XYZ file of C-alpha atoms in Angstrom:
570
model
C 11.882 23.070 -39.620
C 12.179 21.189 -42.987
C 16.279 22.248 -43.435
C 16.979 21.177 -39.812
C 15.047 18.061 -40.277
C 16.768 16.975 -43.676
C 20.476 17.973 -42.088
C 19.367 15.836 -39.406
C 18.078 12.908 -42.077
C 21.746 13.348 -44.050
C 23.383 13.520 -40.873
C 22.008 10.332 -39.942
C 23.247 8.562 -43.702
C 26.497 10.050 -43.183
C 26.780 7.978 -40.058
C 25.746 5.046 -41.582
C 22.549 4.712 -38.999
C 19.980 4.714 -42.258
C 20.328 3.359 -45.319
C 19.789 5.457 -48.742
C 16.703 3.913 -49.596
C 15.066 4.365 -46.471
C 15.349 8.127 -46.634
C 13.743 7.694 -49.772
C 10.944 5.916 -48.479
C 10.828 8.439 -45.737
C 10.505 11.181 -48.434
C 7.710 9.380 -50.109
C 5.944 9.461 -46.714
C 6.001 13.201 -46.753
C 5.176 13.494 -50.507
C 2.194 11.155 -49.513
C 1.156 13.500 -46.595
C 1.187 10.386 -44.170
C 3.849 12.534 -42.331
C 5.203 15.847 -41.387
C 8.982 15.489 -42.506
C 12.073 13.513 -43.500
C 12.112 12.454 -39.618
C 9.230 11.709 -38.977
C 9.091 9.325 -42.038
C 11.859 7.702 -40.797
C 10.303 7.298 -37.372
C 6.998 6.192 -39.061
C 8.588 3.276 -41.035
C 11.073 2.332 -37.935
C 13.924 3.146 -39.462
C 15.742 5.027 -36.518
C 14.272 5.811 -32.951
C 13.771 8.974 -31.259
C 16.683 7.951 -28.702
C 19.373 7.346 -31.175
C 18.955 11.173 -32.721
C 18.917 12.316 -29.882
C 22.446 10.837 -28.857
C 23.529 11.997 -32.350
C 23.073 15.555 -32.273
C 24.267 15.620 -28.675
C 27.256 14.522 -29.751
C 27.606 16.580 -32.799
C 26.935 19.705 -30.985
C 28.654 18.721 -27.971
C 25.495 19.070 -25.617
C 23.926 17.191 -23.148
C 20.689 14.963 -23.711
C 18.262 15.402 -21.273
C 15.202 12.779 -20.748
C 12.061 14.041 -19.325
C 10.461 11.044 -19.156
C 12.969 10.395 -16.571
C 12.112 12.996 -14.160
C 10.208 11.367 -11.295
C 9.829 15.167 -9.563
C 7.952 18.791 -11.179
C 10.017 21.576 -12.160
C 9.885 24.102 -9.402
C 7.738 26.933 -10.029
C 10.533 29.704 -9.527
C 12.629 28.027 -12.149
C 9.373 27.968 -14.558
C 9.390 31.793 -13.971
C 12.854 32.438 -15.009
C 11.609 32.560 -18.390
C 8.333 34.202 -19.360
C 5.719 32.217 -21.150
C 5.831 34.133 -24.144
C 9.950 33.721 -24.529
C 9.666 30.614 -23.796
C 6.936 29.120 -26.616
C 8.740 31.604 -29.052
C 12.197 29.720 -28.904
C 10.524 26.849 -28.136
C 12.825 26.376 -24.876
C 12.344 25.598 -21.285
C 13.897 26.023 -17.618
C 14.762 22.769 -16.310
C 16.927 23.699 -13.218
C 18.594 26.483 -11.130
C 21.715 25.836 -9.556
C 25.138 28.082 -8.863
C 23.910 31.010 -10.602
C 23.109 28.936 -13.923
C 19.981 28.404 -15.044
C 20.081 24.897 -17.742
C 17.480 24.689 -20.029
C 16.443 22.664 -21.958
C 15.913 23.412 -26.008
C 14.901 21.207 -29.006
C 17.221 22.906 -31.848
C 20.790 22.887 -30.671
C 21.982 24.587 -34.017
C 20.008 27.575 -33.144
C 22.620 29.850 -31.657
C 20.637 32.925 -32.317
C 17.473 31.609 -30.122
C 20.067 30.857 -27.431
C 22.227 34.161 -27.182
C 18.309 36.467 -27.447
C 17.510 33.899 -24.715
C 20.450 34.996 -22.682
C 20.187 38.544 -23.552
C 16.589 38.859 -22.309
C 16.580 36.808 -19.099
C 20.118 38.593 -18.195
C 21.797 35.442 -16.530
C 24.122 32.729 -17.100
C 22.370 30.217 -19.307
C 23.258 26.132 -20.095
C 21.276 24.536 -22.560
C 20.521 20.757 -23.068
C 18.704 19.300 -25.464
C 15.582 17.744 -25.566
C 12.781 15.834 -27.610
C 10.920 18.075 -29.514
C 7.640 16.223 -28.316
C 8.777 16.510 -24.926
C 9.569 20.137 -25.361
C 5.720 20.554 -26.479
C 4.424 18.571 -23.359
C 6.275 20.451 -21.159
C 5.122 23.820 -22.464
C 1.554 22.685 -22.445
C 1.823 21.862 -18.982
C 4.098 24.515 -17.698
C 3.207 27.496 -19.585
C -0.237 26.734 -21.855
C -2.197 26.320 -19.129
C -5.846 26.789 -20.079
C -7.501 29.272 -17.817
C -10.613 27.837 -16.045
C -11.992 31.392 -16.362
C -12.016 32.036 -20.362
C -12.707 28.181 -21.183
C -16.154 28.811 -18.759
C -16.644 32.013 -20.345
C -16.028 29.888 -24.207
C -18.677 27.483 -22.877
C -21.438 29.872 -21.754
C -21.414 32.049 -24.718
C -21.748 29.097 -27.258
C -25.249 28.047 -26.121
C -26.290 26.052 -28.636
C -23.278 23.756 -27.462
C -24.185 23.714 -23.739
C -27.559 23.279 -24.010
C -29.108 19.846 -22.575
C -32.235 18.674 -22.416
C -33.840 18.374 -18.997
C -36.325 15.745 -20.025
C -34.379 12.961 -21.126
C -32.202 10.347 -18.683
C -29.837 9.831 -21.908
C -26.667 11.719 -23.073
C -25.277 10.873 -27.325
C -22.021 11.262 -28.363
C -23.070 14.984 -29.790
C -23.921 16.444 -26.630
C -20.465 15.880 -25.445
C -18.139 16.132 -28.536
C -16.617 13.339 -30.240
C -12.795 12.410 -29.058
C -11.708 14.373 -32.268
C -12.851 17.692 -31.710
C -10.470 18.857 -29.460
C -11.340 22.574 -29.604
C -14.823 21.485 -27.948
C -14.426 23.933 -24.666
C -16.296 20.991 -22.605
C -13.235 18.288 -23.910
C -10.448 21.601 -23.045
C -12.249 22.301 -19.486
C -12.385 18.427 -18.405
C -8.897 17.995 -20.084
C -7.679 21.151 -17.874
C -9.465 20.131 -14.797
C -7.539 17.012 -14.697
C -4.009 18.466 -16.327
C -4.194 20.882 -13.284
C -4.888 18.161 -10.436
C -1.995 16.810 -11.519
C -0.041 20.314 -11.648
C -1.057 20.515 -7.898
C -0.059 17.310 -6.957
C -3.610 16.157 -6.296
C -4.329 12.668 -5.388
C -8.150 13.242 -6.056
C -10.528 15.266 -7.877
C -14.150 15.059 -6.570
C -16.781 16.907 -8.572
C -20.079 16.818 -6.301
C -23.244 18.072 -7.242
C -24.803 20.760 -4.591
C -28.024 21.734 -4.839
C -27.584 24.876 -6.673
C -23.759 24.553 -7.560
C -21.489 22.286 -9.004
C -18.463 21.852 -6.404
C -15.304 20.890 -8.048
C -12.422 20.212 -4.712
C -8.806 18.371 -4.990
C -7.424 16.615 -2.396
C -3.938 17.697 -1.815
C -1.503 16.336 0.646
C -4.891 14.709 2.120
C -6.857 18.285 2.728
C -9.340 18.641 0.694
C -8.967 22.236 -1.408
C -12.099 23.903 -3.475
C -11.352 25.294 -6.983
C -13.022 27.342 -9.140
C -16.211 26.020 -10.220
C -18.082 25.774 -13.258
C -21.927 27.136 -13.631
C -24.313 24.409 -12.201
C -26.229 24.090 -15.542
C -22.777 22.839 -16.884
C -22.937 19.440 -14.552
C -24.996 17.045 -16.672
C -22.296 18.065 -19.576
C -19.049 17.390 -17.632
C -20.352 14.534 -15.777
C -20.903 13.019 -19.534
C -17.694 13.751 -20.733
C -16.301 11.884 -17.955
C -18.506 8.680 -17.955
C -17.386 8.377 -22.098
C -14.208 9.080 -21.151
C -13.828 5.990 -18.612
C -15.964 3.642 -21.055
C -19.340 3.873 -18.139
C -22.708 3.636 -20.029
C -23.961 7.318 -20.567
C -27.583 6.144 -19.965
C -27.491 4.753 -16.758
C -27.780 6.942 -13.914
C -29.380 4.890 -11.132
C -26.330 2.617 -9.945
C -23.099 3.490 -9.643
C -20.430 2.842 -12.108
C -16.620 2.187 -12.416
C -14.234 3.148 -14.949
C -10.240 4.308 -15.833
C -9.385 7.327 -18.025
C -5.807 7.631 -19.552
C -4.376 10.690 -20.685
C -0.691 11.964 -21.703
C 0.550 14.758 -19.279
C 4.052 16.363 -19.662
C 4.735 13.044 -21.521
C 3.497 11.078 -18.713
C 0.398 8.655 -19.185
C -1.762 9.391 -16.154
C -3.836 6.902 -15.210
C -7.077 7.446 -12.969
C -9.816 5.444 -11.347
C -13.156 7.144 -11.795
C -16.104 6.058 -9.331
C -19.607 7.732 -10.245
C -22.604 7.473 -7.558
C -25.942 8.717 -7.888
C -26.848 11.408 -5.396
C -29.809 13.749 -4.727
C -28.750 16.129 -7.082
C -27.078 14.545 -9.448
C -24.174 11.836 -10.264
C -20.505 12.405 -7.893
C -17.481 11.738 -9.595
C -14.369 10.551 -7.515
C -11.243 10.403 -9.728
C -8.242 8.817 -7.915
C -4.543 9.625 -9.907
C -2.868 6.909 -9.693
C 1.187 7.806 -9.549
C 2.778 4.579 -10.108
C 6.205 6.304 -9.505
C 4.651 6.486 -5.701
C 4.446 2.833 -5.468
C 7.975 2.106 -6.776
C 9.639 3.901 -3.426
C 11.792 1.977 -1.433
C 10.779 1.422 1.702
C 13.466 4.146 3.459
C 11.839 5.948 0.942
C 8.332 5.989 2.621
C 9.051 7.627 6.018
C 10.262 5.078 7.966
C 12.761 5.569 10.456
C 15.973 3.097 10.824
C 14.884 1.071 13.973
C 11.500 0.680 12.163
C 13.322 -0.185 8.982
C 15.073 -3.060 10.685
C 11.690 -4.716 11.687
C 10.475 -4.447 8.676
C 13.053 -6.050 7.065
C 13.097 -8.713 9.805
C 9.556 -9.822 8.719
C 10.057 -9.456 4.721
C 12.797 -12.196 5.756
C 10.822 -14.537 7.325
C 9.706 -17.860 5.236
C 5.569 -17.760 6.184
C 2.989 -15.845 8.187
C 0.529 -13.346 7.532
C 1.749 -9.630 7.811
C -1.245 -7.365 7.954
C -1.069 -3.766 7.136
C -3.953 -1.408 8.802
C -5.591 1.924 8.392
C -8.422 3.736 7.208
C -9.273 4.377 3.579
C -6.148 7.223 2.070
C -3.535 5.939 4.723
C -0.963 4.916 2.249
C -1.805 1.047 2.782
C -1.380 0.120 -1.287
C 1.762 1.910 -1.525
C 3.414 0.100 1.299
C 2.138 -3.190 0.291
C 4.158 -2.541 -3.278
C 6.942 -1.337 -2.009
C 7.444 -4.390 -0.022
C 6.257 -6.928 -3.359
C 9.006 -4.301 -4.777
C 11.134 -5.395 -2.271
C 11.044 -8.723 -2.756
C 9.968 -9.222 -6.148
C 13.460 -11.708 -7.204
C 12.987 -14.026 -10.345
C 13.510 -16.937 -8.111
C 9.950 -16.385 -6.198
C 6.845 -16.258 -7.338
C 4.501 -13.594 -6.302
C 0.896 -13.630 -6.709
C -2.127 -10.663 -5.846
C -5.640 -10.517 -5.838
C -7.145 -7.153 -6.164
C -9.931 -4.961 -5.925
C -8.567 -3.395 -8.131
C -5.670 -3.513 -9.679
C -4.685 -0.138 -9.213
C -0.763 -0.639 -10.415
C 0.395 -3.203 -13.198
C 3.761 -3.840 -11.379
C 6.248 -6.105 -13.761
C 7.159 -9.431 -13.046
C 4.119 -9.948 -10.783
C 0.934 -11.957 -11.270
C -1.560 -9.580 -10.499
C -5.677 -11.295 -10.125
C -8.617 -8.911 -10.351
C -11.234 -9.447 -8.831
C -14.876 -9.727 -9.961
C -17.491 -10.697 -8.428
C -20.131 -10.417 -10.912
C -18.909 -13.791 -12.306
C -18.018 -15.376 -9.045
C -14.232 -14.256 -8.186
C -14.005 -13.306 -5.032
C -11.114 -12.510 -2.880
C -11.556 -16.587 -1.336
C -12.046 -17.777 -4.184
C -9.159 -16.200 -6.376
C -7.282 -17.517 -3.005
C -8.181 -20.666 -3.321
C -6.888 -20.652 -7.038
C -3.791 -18.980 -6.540
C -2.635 -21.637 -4.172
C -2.661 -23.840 -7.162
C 0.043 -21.830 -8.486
C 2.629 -22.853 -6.223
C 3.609 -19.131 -5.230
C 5.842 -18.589 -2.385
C 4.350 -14.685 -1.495
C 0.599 -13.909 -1.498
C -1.010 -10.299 -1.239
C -4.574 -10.419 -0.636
C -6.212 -6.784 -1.128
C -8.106 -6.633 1.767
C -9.474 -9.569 4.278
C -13.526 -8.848 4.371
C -14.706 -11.615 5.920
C -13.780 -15.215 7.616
C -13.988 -17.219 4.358
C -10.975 -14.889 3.233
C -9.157 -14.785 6.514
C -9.470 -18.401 7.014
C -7.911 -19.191 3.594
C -5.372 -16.837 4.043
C -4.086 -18.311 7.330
C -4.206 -21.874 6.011
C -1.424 -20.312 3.470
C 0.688 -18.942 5.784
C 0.928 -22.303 8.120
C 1.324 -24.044 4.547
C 4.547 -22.145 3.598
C 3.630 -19.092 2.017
C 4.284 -15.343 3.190
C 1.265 -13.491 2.909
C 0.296 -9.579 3.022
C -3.005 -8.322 3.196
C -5.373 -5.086 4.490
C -7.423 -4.966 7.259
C -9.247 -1.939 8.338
C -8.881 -1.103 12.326
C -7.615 2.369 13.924
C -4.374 0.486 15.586
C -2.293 -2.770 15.318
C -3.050 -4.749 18.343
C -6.984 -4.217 17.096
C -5.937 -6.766 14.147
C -6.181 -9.395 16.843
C -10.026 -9.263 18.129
C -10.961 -7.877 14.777
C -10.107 -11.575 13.148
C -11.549 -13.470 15.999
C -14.937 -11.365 15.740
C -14.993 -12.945 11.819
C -14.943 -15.930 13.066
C -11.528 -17.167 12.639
C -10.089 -19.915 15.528
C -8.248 -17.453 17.802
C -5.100 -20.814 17.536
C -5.140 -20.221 14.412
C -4.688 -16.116 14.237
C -1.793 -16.890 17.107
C -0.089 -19.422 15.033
C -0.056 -17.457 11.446
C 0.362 -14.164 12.757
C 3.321 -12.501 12.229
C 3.245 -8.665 12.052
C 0.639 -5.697 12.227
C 1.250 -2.564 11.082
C -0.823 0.047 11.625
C 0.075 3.715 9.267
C -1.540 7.345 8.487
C 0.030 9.955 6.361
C 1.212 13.199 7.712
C 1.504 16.427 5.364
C 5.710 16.817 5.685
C 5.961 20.880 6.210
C 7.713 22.663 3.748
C 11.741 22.843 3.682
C 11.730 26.394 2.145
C 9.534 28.423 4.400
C 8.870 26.521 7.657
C 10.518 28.097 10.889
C 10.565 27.264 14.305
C 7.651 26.731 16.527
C 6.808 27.949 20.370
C 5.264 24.634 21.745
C 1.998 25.696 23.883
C 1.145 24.264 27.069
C -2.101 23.001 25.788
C -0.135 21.341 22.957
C 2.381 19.769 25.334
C 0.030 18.046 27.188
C -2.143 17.300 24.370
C 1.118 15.163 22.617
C 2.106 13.753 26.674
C 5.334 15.048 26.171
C 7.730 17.047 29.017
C 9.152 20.145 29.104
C 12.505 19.041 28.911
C 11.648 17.013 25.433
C 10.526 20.409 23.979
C 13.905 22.124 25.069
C 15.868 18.664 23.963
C 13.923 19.654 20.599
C 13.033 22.306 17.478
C 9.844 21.762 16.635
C 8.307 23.658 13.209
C 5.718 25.357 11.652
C 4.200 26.190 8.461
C 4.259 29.500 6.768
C 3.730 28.739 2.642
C 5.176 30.410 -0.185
C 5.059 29.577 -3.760
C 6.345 26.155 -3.637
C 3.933 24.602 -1.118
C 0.440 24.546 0.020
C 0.167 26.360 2.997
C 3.187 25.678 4.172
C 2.742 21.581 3.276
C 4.304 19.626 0.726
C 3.970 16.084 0.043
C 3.143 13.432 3.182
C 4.639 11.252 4.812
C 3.396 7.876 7.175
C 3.689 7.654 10.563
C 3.931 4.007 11.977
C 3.033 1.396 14.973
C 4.719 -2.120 14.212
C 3.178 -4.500 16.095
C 5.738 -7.749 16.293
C 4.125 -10.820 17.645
C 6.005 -13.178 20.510
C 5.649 -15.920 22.846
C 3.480 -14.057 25.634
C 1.237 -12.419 23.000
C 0.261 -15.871 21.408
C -0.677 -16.867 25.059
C -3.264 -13.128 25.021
C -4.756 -13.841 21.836
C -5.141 -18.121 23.106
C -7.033 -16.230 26.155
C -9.178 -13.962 23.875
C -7.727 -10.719 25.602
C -8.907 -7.487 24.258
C -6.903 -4.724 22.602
C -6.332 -2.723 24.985
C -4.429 -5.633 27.204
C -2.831 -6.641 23.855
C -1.737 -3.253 23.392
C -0.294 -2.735 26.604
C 1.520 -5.807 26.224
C 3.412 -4.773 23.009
C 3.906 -1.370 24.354
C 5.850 -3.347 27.558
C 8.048 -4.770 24.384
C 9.031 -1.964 22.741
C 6.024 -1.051 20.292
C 5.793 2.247 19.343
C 2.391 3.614 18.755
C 1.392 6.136 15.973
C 1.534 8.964 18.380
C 4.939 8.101 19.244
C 6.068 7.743 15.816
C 4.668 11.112 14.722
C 5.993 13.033 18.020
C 9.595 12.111 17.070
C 8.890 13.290 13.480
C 8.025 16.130 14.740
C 10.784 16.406 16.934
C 12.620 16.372 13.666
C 10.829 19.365 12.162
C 9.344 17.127 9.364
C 6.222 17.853 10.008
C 4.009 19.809 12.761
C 2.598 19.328 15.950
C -0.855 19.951 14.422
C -0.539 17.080 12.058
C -0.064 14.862 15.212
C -2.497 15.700 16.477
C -5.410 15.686 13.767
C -4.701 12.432 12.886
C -3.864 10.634 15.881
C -5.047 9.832 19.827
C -3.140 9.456 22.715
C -2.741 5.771 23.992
């Protein structure tokens, strides 16, 4: 790589985009051993970016650039197979896309016209090559063809015993036991590395690792199900569980309380960032570690499953100039990523937009985002409190807990502000009780109150293998639905294939937008229930969840059995 690295170098002086004496320096670097290469030096001492080669050699060659940074989705596992592993790290090249009969790939060496016509003669097909960073290039290949396999790395573990072994007698864990951040070839650092490179790979959202009593239960949740991998040997827990708690920056010797802590690592040249909870349990600690995707939160809210009618209310109540617009569900429902996509929405820099945040799970630009802490006193009221000091014109309070919270919050909405907050309750009309019970002056909850909507997520079936589905009887009558509506409609199925998960990728929400008018102020002034609130709204046009995820069904977006499971009738 040295020759193609110093054409590149004199390329670059030719052009006039370095200087003489900085390729100098840059060659000093490399006599010094600080760096690799002629490049490289000149990266290291800032001479030229990454970026601006890039666009050189593309032009020079007369090739396209391609940015994998900028991918937001995976490449598809049948394009991965186009071109075996082994070709693939040998010419240091890799499938990108498959379209027309033309497979593009993507390639760090341009000038290498021998790599590209044995490329084409051993795949047999019509081949388009772009190029690419050569650190992307690496990423990618460790993620789409150097996958560690869970099988030899447990095997590498067992056999070197004198690495495994932990003492049974002790409540502490040093830095030996589970290998310093340098010594990558540790297989503990590989296994927990792989464990988490492959979540991602499967477009997990969590990986729980749970102590059993004689087994070590490693499961991801995907597309909200819950799927068991291969596990390592239970003697093997105390090990992992270490790696994990240096990892997020928890203290290694406490095991009696549970602990909270972040871990970020590159994947495919993405930094993934996750949220690690550790509990003590009967047989050990459980780790929970949530990915957090911040491309999910930067969706736009047609973007997140809403249909056009629903679009317009929401839009109708990101417009308004105060109230409180609460968002509803149980823990997983997709209420964070909503939330952000409507700060997204209306994140302009003529307002100002403050959060408070248990925690901050996305650092979203041009926001002021408030964690909160209660060991020293900042608590969701509190940080309130503050924040209306700041003279913001939209608030988003993490979650209303109790009346001190709800209170606050309220007195902001009927002083100007347009606030969005969490409140956990199965529907939207439920919002309504569920703040009186805190305490809150039912006057007040009427007068504030602007919006509830209530969400779950819904695995979206497969576009490349689901097929038509024979509604049953039992199902009909289970969804309330005629026989006519199941003639008017195709519903679907899963099957899977090699792209999904049993016939399931990605989710979806499902949603119940509860607006707020004239004759429900008057219920909520009388302290009527729910269920007369609910009927109410329903007289006005609400649409519950079951309704919402019926039609999508209708569609063939997803199935009747994911209505079902997550959902009641009304």
């Amino acid at each position: 790589m040295t020759g193609q690295e110093e054409f590149i170098a004199d390329l670059l002086l030719s052009k006039g985009l370095v200087s003489e004496a900085q390729i100098q320096e840059a060659r000093k670097r490399v006599q010094d051993e600080s760096v690799d290469n002629v490049l490289a030096g000149l990266y290291f001492i800032k001479a030229v970016d990454e970026k601006t080669v890039l666009n050189m050699l593309g032009e020079e060659y007369d090739v396209e650039v391609y940015d994998f940074d900028q991918r937001k989705e995976r490449i598809p596992e049948h394009v991965i197979q186009m071109i075996p592993a082994q070709i693939a790290i040998r010419y240091r090249m890799i499938p990108i896309d498959y379209a027309n009969d033309t497979l593009t790939v993507a390639m760090a060496d341009p000038a290498d016209i021998e790599s590209q016509d044995a490329v084409r003669h051993l795949i047999k097909m019509d081949v388009v090559f772009v190029l690419a960073a050569p650190r992307q290039i690496a990423h990618a290949m460790d993620f789409y063809y150097r996958r560690a396999d869970a099988s030899d790395i447990l095997t590498e573990m067992t056999e070197t015993t004198t690495d495994v072994t932990v003492s049974t007698t002790t409540d502490s864990t040093t830095d030996s036991e589970v290998g310093g951040e340098d010594d990558d070839a540790a297989p503990i650092i590989r296994y927990v590395r792989m464990v988490i490179t492959e979540a991602f790979r499967s477009r997990a959202s969590d990986i729980h690792l749970e102590p059993m009593e004689r087994r070590f239960r490693i499961r991801y949740r995907i597309d909200g199900v819950l799927n068991e991998m291969e596990a390592p040997p239970k003697y093997m827990q105390k090990r992992i569980i270490s790696r994990l708690k240096l990892q997020s920056g928890m203290d290694l010797s406490e095991h009696r309380i549970p602990q909270d802590g972040r871990i970020r690592i590159q994947a495919m040249g993405r930094e993934l960032d996750l949220r690690v909870s550790d509990i003590p349990c009967t047989h050990g600690e459980s780790i929970v570690m949530r990915i957090l995707d911040k491309s999910g939160v930067m969706l736009g809210i047609s973007e997140l499953g809403f249909m056009e009618d629903d679009v317009k209310l929401i839009y109708k109540v990101l417009n308004l100039p105060d109230g409180i617009f609460l968002v509803t569900g149980p823990t997983g429902s997709g209420k964070t990523t909503s939330l952000y996509s409507f700060l997204h929405e209306l994140n302009q820099p003529t307002r100002k937009i403050i959060t408070a945040e248990d925690p901050v799970e996305y650092e979203l630009s041009g926001i002021n985002q408030v964690q909160v802490n209660t060991d020293v006193g900042l608590t969701f009221g509190s940080a309130l409190r503050a924040m209306l000091r700041q003279a913001p014109n939209i608030i988003m309070v993490g979650e209303i807990r109790d009346a001190e919270t709800g209170t606050i919050a309220i007195n902001a909405a009927l002083t100007g502000h347009l606030v969005f907050s969490t409140l956990h309750t199965n529907d939207a009309p439920s919002a309504v009780p569920r703040l009186i019970d805190m305490g809150i002056k039912p006057f007040l909850v009427a007068s504030s109150l602007r919006a509830v909507m209530a969400q779950r997520l819904v695995r979206r079936l497969c576009k490349n293998c689901k097929r038509p589905h024979e509604v049953t009887e039992n199902e009909r009558e289970g969804l309330g639905i005629t026989q006519e509506y199941v003639q008017e409609n195709t519903f679907m199925e899963p099957v899977g294939c090699p792209e999904c998960n049993k016939g399931y990728r990605g989710r979806m929400g499902i949603y119940e937008i509860f607006l707020l008018d004239n004759s429900i102020e008057t219920l909520i002034y009388q302290r009527a229930d729910s269920g007369v609130i609910k009927r109410r709204a329903k007289e006005l046009g609400m649409r519950d969840l079951r309704d919402d995820g019926i039609r999508k069904a209708a569609m063939g977006v997803t199935s009747i059995n994911e209505v079902l499971r997550l959902t009641v009738s009304s």
